[in-house]
Amino acid sequence: RSDPSPLAAFAPTRFDDDLRILGPGGVTLLRGTGDFEAETLNAAELGYRVQPLASVSLDATVFRHDYDDLRSQDAPLTGIVPVTLGNTLDGRSHGVELAMNVQPIVWWRTHVSYTFLDTLVERQPLSRDVSGGTAETNDPDHMFALRSSLDLPGDVEVDAMWRAIGALPDPTLPGYSELTVRGGWLATPALEV
């Protein structure tokens, strides 16, 4: 196997080479292969950052990523087992990331961000992949986060983060939102409670 290229998105591991899942009677159901190659990524990103005020900064990034030789689960030429790990999928994703930081006063910081992601994985010609690339595309289309941090008197800190995550396609999971709150007190330079 050759060394991964500088654009390697995922270098092969022993899992890819040595995996062997056995079924009843010792039948090999899934196996790795020493022919597994590095997945590659060609990425194009364009971003812009501006700070219109001392207390406000804005970031915007658009991106497109092209992936070659993604991990596949290839059926045998005859029969149904063993399925072999291969590199017969290609994919692409594109999206946008937006963020804003606001610090209205020295002891209060806020950050808000939004990400849109669209992903597509397809079989290469002659691919025998049985997974349909579902593991490679199980990402939410939309993600939103809002974080606020306060540095209060007496070395007390309060942080809150709310995030909303879009639904996952396969397996289908509904979107959700969560709120995390943290309170901390710096009792000494070496002890935080």
mmCIF file of N, CA and C in Angstrom, residues 34-131:
data_model
loop_
_atom_site.group_PDB
_atom_site.id
_atom_site.type_symbol
_atom_site.label_atom_id
_atom_site.label_comp_id
_atom_site.label_asym_id
_atom_site.label_seq_id
_atom_site.Cartn_x
_atom_site.Cartn_y
_atom_site.Cartn_z
ATOM 1 N N GLY A 34 -5.917 -5.784 2.425
ATOM 2 C CA GLY A 34 -4.643 -5.075 2.336
ATOM 3 C C GLY A 34 -4.581 -4.136 1.148
ATOM 4 N N ASP A 35 -5.584 -4.182 0.275
ATOM 5 C CA ASP A 35 -5.631 -3.302 -0.897
ATOM 6 C C ASP A 35 -6.322 -1.980 -0.608
ATOM 7 N N PHE A 36 -6.754 -1.771 0.646
ATOM 8 C CA PHE A 36 -7.473 -0.544 0.988
ATOM 9 C C PHE A 36 -6.544 0.652 0.802
ATOM 10 N N GLU A 37 -7.021 1.679 0.123
ATOM 11 C CA GLU A 37 -6.227 2.874 -0.170
ATOM 12 C C GLU A 37 -6.703 4.052 0.689
ATOM 13 N N ALA A 38 -5.898 5.093 0.719
ATOM 14 C CA ALA A 38 -6.275 6.318 1.429
ATOM 15 C C ALA A 38 -7.410 7.010 0.683
ATOM 16 N N GLU A 39 -8.388 7.479 1.444
ATOM 17 C CA GLU A 39 -9.410 8.337 0.870
ATOM 18 C C GLU A 39 -8.770 9.699 0.616
ATOM 19 N N THR A 40 -9.184 10.380 -0.457
ATOM 20 C CA THR A 40 -8.582 11.682 -0.769
ATOM 21 C C THR A 40 -9.649 12.772 -0.779
ATOM 22 N N LEU A 41 -9.193 13.976 -0.535
ATOM 23 C CA LEU A 41 -10.068 15.143 -0.461
ATOM 24 C C LEU A 41 -9.446 16.285 -1.244
ATOM 25 N N ASN A 42 -10.241 16.890 -2.100
ATOM 26 C CA ASN A 42 -9.894 18.157 -2.723
ATOM 27 C C ASN A 42 -10.893 19.170 -2.189
ATOM 28 N N ALA A 43 -10.398 20.184 -1.503
ATOM 29 C CA ALA A 43 -11.270 21.140 -0.830
ATOM 30 C C ALA A 43 -11.065 22.538 -1.391
ATOM 31 N N ALA A 44 -12.175 23.230 -1.586
ATOM 32 C CA ALA A 44 -12.143 24.635 -1.980
ATOM 33 C C ALA A 44 -12.994 25.395 -0.973
ATOM 34 N N GLU A 45 -12.399 26.401 -0.369
ATOM 35 C CA GLU A 45 -13.107 27.200 0.627
ATOM 36 C C GLU A 45 -12.806 28.671 0.386
ATOM 37 N N LEU A 46 -13.809 29.489 0.562
ATOM 38 C CA LEU A 46 -13.651 30.922 0.431
ATOM 39 C C LEU A 46 -14.323 31.563 1.631
ATOM 40 N N GLY A 47 -13.568 32.349 2.364
ATOM 41 C CA GLY A 47 -14.108 32.948 3.571
ATOM 42 C C GLY A 47 -13.816 34.430 3.642
ATOM 43 N N TYR A 48 -14.599 35.094 4.457
ATOM 44 C CA TYR A 48 -14.418 36.526 4.667
ATOM 45 C C TYR A 48 -14.702 36.836 6.126
ATOM 46 N N ARG A 49 -13.844 37.620 6.741
ATOM 47 C CA ARG A 49 -14.023 38.044 8.121
ATOM 48 C C ARG A 49 -13.949 39.561 8.159
ATOM 49 N N VAL A 50 -14.874 40.133 8.904
ATOM 50 C CA VAL A 50 -14.896 41.583 9.042
ATOM 51 C C VAL A 50 -15.207 41.926 10.496
ATOM 52 N N GLN A 51 -14.634 43.032 10.945
ATOM 53 C CA GLN A 51 -14.896 43.516 12.295
ATOM 54 C C GLN A 51 -15.375 44.960 12.174
ATOM 55 N N PRO A 52 -16.711 45.149 11.960
ATOM 56 C CA PRO A 52 -17.222 46.504 11.741
ATOM 57 C C PRO A 52 -17.139 47.392 12.977
ATOM 58 N N LEU A 53 -17.144 46.772 14.163
ATOM 59 C CA LEU A 53 -17.009 47.490 15.424
ATOM 60 C C LEU A 53 -15.997 46.752 16.284
ATOM 61 N N ALA A 54 -15.424 47.425 17.256
ATOM 62 C CA ALA A 54 -14.465 46.766 18.146
ATOM 63 C C ALA A 54 -15.098 45.595 18.879
ATOM 64 N N SER A 55 -16.411 45.627 19.076
ATOM 65 C CA SER A 55 -17.091 44.584 19.851
ATOM 66 C C SER A 55 -17.819 43.558 18.984
ATOM 67 N N VAL A 56 -17.720 43.654 17.658
ATOM 68 C CA VAL A 56 -18.466 42.766 16.759
ATOM 69 C C VAL A 56 -17.558 42.268 15.648
ATOM 70 N N SER A 57 -17.580 40.948 15.419
ATOM 71 C CA SER A 57 -16.893 40.386 14.243
ATOM 72 C C SER A 57 -17.829 39.408 13.551
ATOM 73 N N LEU A 58 -17.716 39.339 12.237
ATOM 74 C CA LEU A 58 -18.555 38.473 11.412
ATOM 75 C C LEU A 58 -17.667 37.603 10.538
ATOM 76 N N ASP A 59 -18.057 36.330 10.386
ATOM 77 C CA ASP A 59 -17.328 35.398 9.529
ATOM 78 C C ASP A 59 -18.321 34.729 8.592
ATOM 79 N N ALA A 60 -17.911 34.536 7.353
ATOM 80 C CA ALA A 60 -18.712 33.778 6.394
ATOM 81 C C ALA A 60 -17.765 32.926 5.566
ATOM 82 N N THR A 61 -18.104 31.656 5.393
ATOM 83 C CA THR A 61 -17.295 30.740 4.599
ATOM 84 C C THR A 61 -18.217 29.893 3.746
ATOM 85 N N VAL A 62 -17.894 29.785 2.461
ATOM 86 C CA VAL A 62 -18.559 28.823 1.584
ATOM 87 C C VAL A 62 -17.515 27.774 1.220
ATOM 88 N N PHE A 63 -17.964 26.544 1.022
ATOM 89 C CA PHE A 63 -17.005 25.475 0.749
ATOM 90 C C PHE A 63 -17.597 24.432 -0.176
ATOM 91 N N ARG A 64 -16.695 23.736 -0.845
ATOM 92 C CA ARG A 64 -17.030 22.557 -1.641
ATOM 93 C C ARG A 64 -15.896 21.562 -1.441
ATOM 94 N N HIS A 65 -16.250 20.344 -1.106
ATOM 95 C CA HIS A 65 -15.281 19.278 -0.886
ATOM 96 C C HIS A 65 -15.607 18.114 -1.811
ATOM 97 N N ASP A 66 -14.599 17.620 -2.516
ATOM 98 C CA ASP A 66 -14.742 16.444 -3.371
ATOM 99 C C ASP A 66 -13.910 15.323 -2.782
ATOM 100 N N TYR A 67 -14.543 14.182 -2.553
ATOM 101 C CA TYR A 67 -13.902 13.027 -1.933
ATOM 102 C C TYR A 67 -13.799 11.900 -2.960
ATOM 103 N N ASP A 68 -12.642 11.265 -3.022
ATOM 104 C CA ASP A 68 -12.449 10.115 -3.899
ATOM 105 C C ASP A 68 -12.052 8.909 -3.063
ATOM 106 N N ASP A 69 -12.452 7.751 -3.541
ATOM 107 C CA ASP A 69 -12.064 6.468 -2.931
ATOM 108 C C ASP A 69 -12.540 6.342 -1.485
ATOM 109 N N LEU A 70 -13.793 6.733 -1.235
ATOM 110 C CA LEU A 70 -14.360 6.579 0.104
ATOM 111 C C LEU A 70 -14.573 5.099 0.422
ATOM 112 N N ARG A 71 -14.593 4.802 1.715
ATOM 113 C CA ARG A 71 -14.785 3.422 2.167
ATOM 114 C C ARG A 71 -16.130 2.889 1.679
ATOM 115 N N SER A 72 -16.094 1.699 1.119
ATOM 116 C CA SER A 72 -17.297 1.019 0.650
ATOM 117 C C SER A 72 -17.349 -0.366 1.275
ATOM 118 N N GLN A 73 -18.497 -0.972 1.160
ATOM 119 C CA GLN A 73 -18.686 -2.355 1.608
ATOM 120 C C GLN A 73 -19.131 -3.137 0.380
ATOM 121 N N ASP A 74 -18.175 -3.803 -0.245
ATOM 122 C CA ASP A 74 -18.401 -4.409 -1.554
ATOM 123 C C ASP A 74 -18.806 -5.870 -1.456
ATOM 124 N N ALA A 75 -19.886 -6.195 -2.178
ATOM 125 C CA ALA A 75 -20.365 -7.575 -2.236
ATOM 126 C C ALA A 75 -19.377 -8.411 -3.050
ATOM 127 N N PRO A 76 -19.311 -9.708 -2.795
ATOM 128 C CA PRO A 76 -18.434 -10.576 -3.583
ATOM 129 C C PRO A 76 -18.980 -10.734 -5.006
ATOM 130 N N LEU A 77 -18.123 -11.181 -5.917
ATOM 131 C CA LEU A 77 -18.556 -11.400 -7.304
ATOM 132 C C LEU A 77 -19.618 -12.488 -7.383
ATOM 133 N N THR A 78 -19.522 -13.481 -6.512
ATOM 134 C CA THR A 78 -20.543 -14.532 -6.452
ATOM 135 C C THR A 78 -20.926 -14.755 -4.995
ATOM 136 N N GLY A 79 -22.160 -15.126 -4.764
ATOM 137 C CA GLY A 79 -22.623 -15.357 -3.412
ATOM 138 C C GLY A 79 -22.961 -14.064 -2.694
ATOM 139 N N ILE A 80 -23.155 -14.192 -1.372
ATOM 140 C CA ILE A 80 -23.530 -13.000 -0.594
ATOM 141 C C ILE A 80 -22.495 -12.625 0.461
ATOM 142 N N VAL A 81 -21.570 -13.522 0.762
ATOM 143 C CA VAL A 81 -20.509 -13.223 1.717
ATOM 144 C C VAL A 81 -19.194 -13.767 1.182
ATOM 145 N N PRO A 82 -18.072 -13.219 1.590
ATOM 146 C CA PRO A 82 -17.941 -12.102 2.523
ATOM 147 C C PRO A 82 -18.037 -10.758 1.810
ATOM 148 N N VAL A 83 -18.583 -9.781 2.527
ATOM 149 C CA VAL A 83 -18.537 -8.392 2.085
ATOM 150 C C VAL A 83 -17.144 -7.885 2.426
ATOM 151 N N THR A 84 -16.537 -7.136 1.509
ATOM 152 C CA THR A 84 -15.158 -6.676 1.681
ATOM 153 C C THR A 84 -15.102 -5.157 1.732
ATOM 154 N N LEU A 85 -14.307 -4.616 2.651
ATOM 155 C CA LEU A 85 -14.096 -3.166 2.677
ATOM 156 C C LEU A 85 -13.293 -2.771 1.445
ATOM 157 N N GLY A 86 -13.763 -1.744 0.756
ATOM 158 C CA GLY A 86 -13.088 -1.272 -0.449
ATOM 159 C C GLY A 86 -13.105 0.238 -0.522
ATOM 160 N N ASN A 87 -12.791 0.752 -1.701
ATOM 161 C CA ASN A 87 -12.726 2.206 -1.944
ATOM 162 C C ASN A 87 -13.507 2.557 -3.200
ATOM 163 N N THR A 88 -14.745 2.146 -3.290
ATOM 164 C CA THR A 88 -15.470 2.314 -4.550
ATOM 165 C C THR A 88 -16.586 3.348 -4.470
ATOM 166 N N LEU A 89 -16.460 4.313 -3.565
ATOM 167 C CA LEU A 89 -17.429 5.400 -3.475
ATOM 168 C C LEU A 89 -16.716 6.735 -3.658
ATOM 169 N N ASP A 90 -17.410 7.678 -4.268
ATOM 170 C CA ASP A 90 -16.942 9.062 -4.386
ATOM 171 C C ASP A 90 -18.023 9.954 -3.801
ATOM 172 N N GLY A 91 -17.630 11.116 -3.324
ATOM 173 C CA GLY A 91 -18.621 11.999 -2.734
ATOM 174 C C GLY A 91 -18.265 13.455 -2.897
ATOM 175 N N ARG A 92 -19.227 14.274 -2.578
ATOM 176 C CA ARG A 92 -18.987 15.720 -2.561
ATOM 177 C C ARG A 92 -19.928 16.341 -1.541
ATOM 178 N N SER A 93 -19.460 17.426 -0.990
ATOM 179 C CA SER A 93 -20.289 18.188 -0.063
ATOM 180 C C SER A 93 -20.055 19.659 -0.334
ATOM 181 N N HIS A 94 -21.048 20.430 -0.032
ATOM 182 C CA HIS A 94 -20.905 21.882 -0.130
ATOM 183 C C HIS A 94 -21.788 22.506 0.936
ATOM 184 N N GLY A 95 -21.458 23.738 1.255
ATOM 185 C CA GLY A 95 -22.252 24.403 2.272
ATOM 186 C C GLY A 95 -21.731 25.778 2.600
ATOM 187 N N VAL A 96 -22.249 26.288 3.698
ATOM 188 C CA VAL A 96 -21.881 27.618 4.152
ATOM 189 C C VAL A 96 -21.822 27.607 5.674
ATOM 190 N N GLU A 97 -20.892 28.361 6.215
ATOM 191 C CA GLU A 97 -20.778 28.552 7.660
ATOM 192 C C GLU A 97 -20.800 30.054 7.937
ATOM 193 N N LEU A 98 -21.665 30.462 8.849
ATOM 194 C CA LEU A 98 -21.790 31.865 9.230
ATOM 195 C C LEU A 98 -21.593 31.973 10.738
ATOM 196 N N ALA A 99 -20.904 33.012 11.171
ATOM 197 C CA ALA A 99 -20.680 33.183 12.614
ATOM 198 C C ALA A 99 -20.590 34.667 12.946
ATOM 199 N N MET A 100 -20.991 34.979 14.165
ATOM 200 C CA MET A 100 -20.881 36.348 14.656
ATOM 201 C C MET A 100 -20.469 36.299 16.113
ATOM 202 N N ASN A 101 -19.488 37.117 16.468
ATOM 203 C CA ASN A 101 -19.046 37.285 17.847
ATOM 204 C C ASN A 101 -19.398 38.702 18.284
ATOM 205 N N VAL A 102 -19.987 38.806 19.456
ATOM 206 C CA VAL A 102 -20.344 40.114 20.006
ATOM 207 C C VAL A 102 -19.873 40.156 21.449
ATOM 208 N N GLN A 103 -19.173 41.234 21.807
ATOM 209 C CA GLN A 103 -18.741 41.441 23.185
ATOM 210 C C GLN A 103 -19.198 42.843 23.585
ATOM 211 N N PRO A 104 -20.481 42.938 24.037
ATOM 212 C CA PRO A 104 -21.024 44.268 24.330
ATOM 213 C C PRO A 104 -20.299 44.989 25.456
ATOM 214 N N ILE A 105 -19.831 44.230 26.442
ATOM 215 C CA ILE A 105 -19.014 44.781 27.519
ATOM 216 C C ILE A 105 -17.895 43.783 27.799
ATOM 217 N N VAL A 106 -16.850 44.229 28.463
ATOM 218 C CA VAL A 106 -15.635 43.426 28.607
ATOM 219 C C VAL A 106 -15.887 42.079 29.282
ATOM 220 N N TRP A 107 -16.899 41.972 30.139
ATOM 221 C CA TRP A 107 -17.127 40.729 30.874
ATOM 222 C C TRP A 107 -18.247 39.862 30.299
ATOM 223 N N TRP A 108 -18.753 40.225 29.094
ATOM 224 C CA TRP A 108 -19.849 39.459 28.480
ATOM 225 C C TRP A 108 -19.525 39.199 27.013
ATOM 226 N N ARG A 109 -19.439 37.914 26.643
ATOM 227 C CA ARG A 109 -19.138 37.509 25.272
ATOM 228 C C ARG A 109 -20.259 36.627 24.738
ATOM 229 N N THR A 110 -20.618 36.829 23.482
ATOM 230 C CA THR A 110 -21.611 35.973 22.836
ATOM 231 C C THR A 110 -21.074 35.520 21.476
ATOM 232 N N HIS A 111 -21.529 34.346 21.081
ATOM 233 C CA HIS A 111 -21.144 33.788 19.781
ATOM 234 C C HIS A 111 -22.373 33.091 19.206
ATOM 235 N N VAL A 112 -22.687 33.367 17.964
ATOM 236 C CA VAL A 112 -23.780 32.691 17.279
ATOM 237 C C VAL A 112 -23.243 32.145 15.960
ATOM 238 N N SER A 113 -23.668 30.933 15.591
ATOM 239 C CA SER A 113 -23.185 30.338 14.346
ATOM 240 C C SER A 113 -24.269 29.491 13.694
ATOM 241 N N TYR A 114 -24.165 29.383 12.373
ATOM 242 C CA TYR A 114 -25.080 28.562 11.580
ATOM 243 C C TYR A 114 -24.273 27.844 10.510
ATOM 244 N N THR A 115 -24.590 26.572 10.283
ATOM 245 C CA THR A 115 -23.937 25.795 9.227
ATOM 246 C C THR A 115 -24.997 25.089 8.399
ATOM 247 N N PHE A 116 -24.868 25.199 7.084
ATOM 248 C CA PHE A 116 -25.668 24.405 6.144
ATOM 249 C C PHE A 116 -24.709 23.455 5.442
ATOM 250 N N LEU A 117 -25.069 22.174 5.361
ATOM 251 C CA LEU A 117 -24.225 21.157 4.746
ATOM 252 C C LEU A 117 -25.076 20.259 3.865
ATOM 253 N N ASP A 118 -24.664 20.096 2.615
ATOM 254 C CA ASP A 118 -25.332 19.189 1.683
ATOM 255 C C ASP A 118 -24.292 18.189 1.196
ATOM 256 N N THR A 119 -24.583 16.906 1.312
ATOM 257 C CA THR A 119 -23.617 15.852 0.996
ATOM 258 C C THR A 119 -24.242 14.836 0.053
ATOM 259 N N LEU A 120 -23.443 14.353 -0.890
ATOM 260 C CA LEU A 120 -23.886 13.317 -1.817
ATOM 261 C C LEU A 120 -22.752 12.317 -1.998
ATOM 262 N N VAL A 121 -23.058 11.033 -1.904
ATOM 263 C CA VAL A 121 -22.082 9.972 -2.146
ATOM 264 C C VAL A 121 -22.636 9.077 -3.243
ATOM 265 N N GLU A 122 -21.771 8.740 -4.215
ATOM 266 C CA GLU A 122 -22.181 7.901 -5.338
ATOM 267 C C GLU A 122 -21.179 6.770 -5.536
ATOM 268 N N ARG A 123 -21.659 5.708 -6.146
ATOM 269 C CA ARG A 123 -20.796 4.579 -6.473
ATOM 270 C C ARG A 123 -19.915 4.921 -7.666
ATOM 271 N N GLN A 124 -18.685 4.431 -7.639
ATOM 272 C CA GLN A 124 -17.816 4.507 -8.806
ATOM 273 C C GLN A 124 -18.291 3.463 -9.822
ATOM 274 N N PRO A 125 -17.924 3.620 -11.113
ATOM 275 C CA PRO A 125 -18.263 2.575 -12.080
ATOM 276 C C PRO A 125 -17.700 1.232 -11.596
ATOM 277 N N LEU A 126 -18.451 0.183 -11.759
ATOM 278 C CA LEU A 126 -18.101 -1.187 -11.375
ATOM 279 C C LEU A 126 -18.133 -1.417 -9.863
ATOM 280 N N SER A 127 -18.602 -0.438 -9.098
ATOM 281 C CA SER A 127 -18.708 -0.621 -7.643
ATOM 282 C C SER A 127 -19.746 -1.687 -7.324
ATOM 283 N N ARG A 128 -19.464 -2.478 -6.312
ATOM 284 C CA ARG A 128 -20.403 -3.480 -5.813
ATOM 285 C C ARG A 128 -20.833 -3.127 -4.385
ATOM 286 N N ASP A 129 -20.763 -1.846 -4.050
ATOM 287 C CA ASP A 129 -21.079 -1.384 -2.699
ATOM 288 C C ASP A 129 -22.518 -1.708 -2.337
ATOM 289 N N VAL A 130 -22.711 -2.239 -1.132
ATOM 290 C CA VAL A 130 -24.055 -2.576 -0.650
ATOM 291 C C VAL A 130 -24.559 -1.579 0.393
ATOM 292 N N SER A 131 -23.712 -0.632 0.799
ATOM 293 C CA SER A 131 -24.093 0.301 1.868
ATOM 294 C C SER A 131 -24.791 1.549 1.353
#
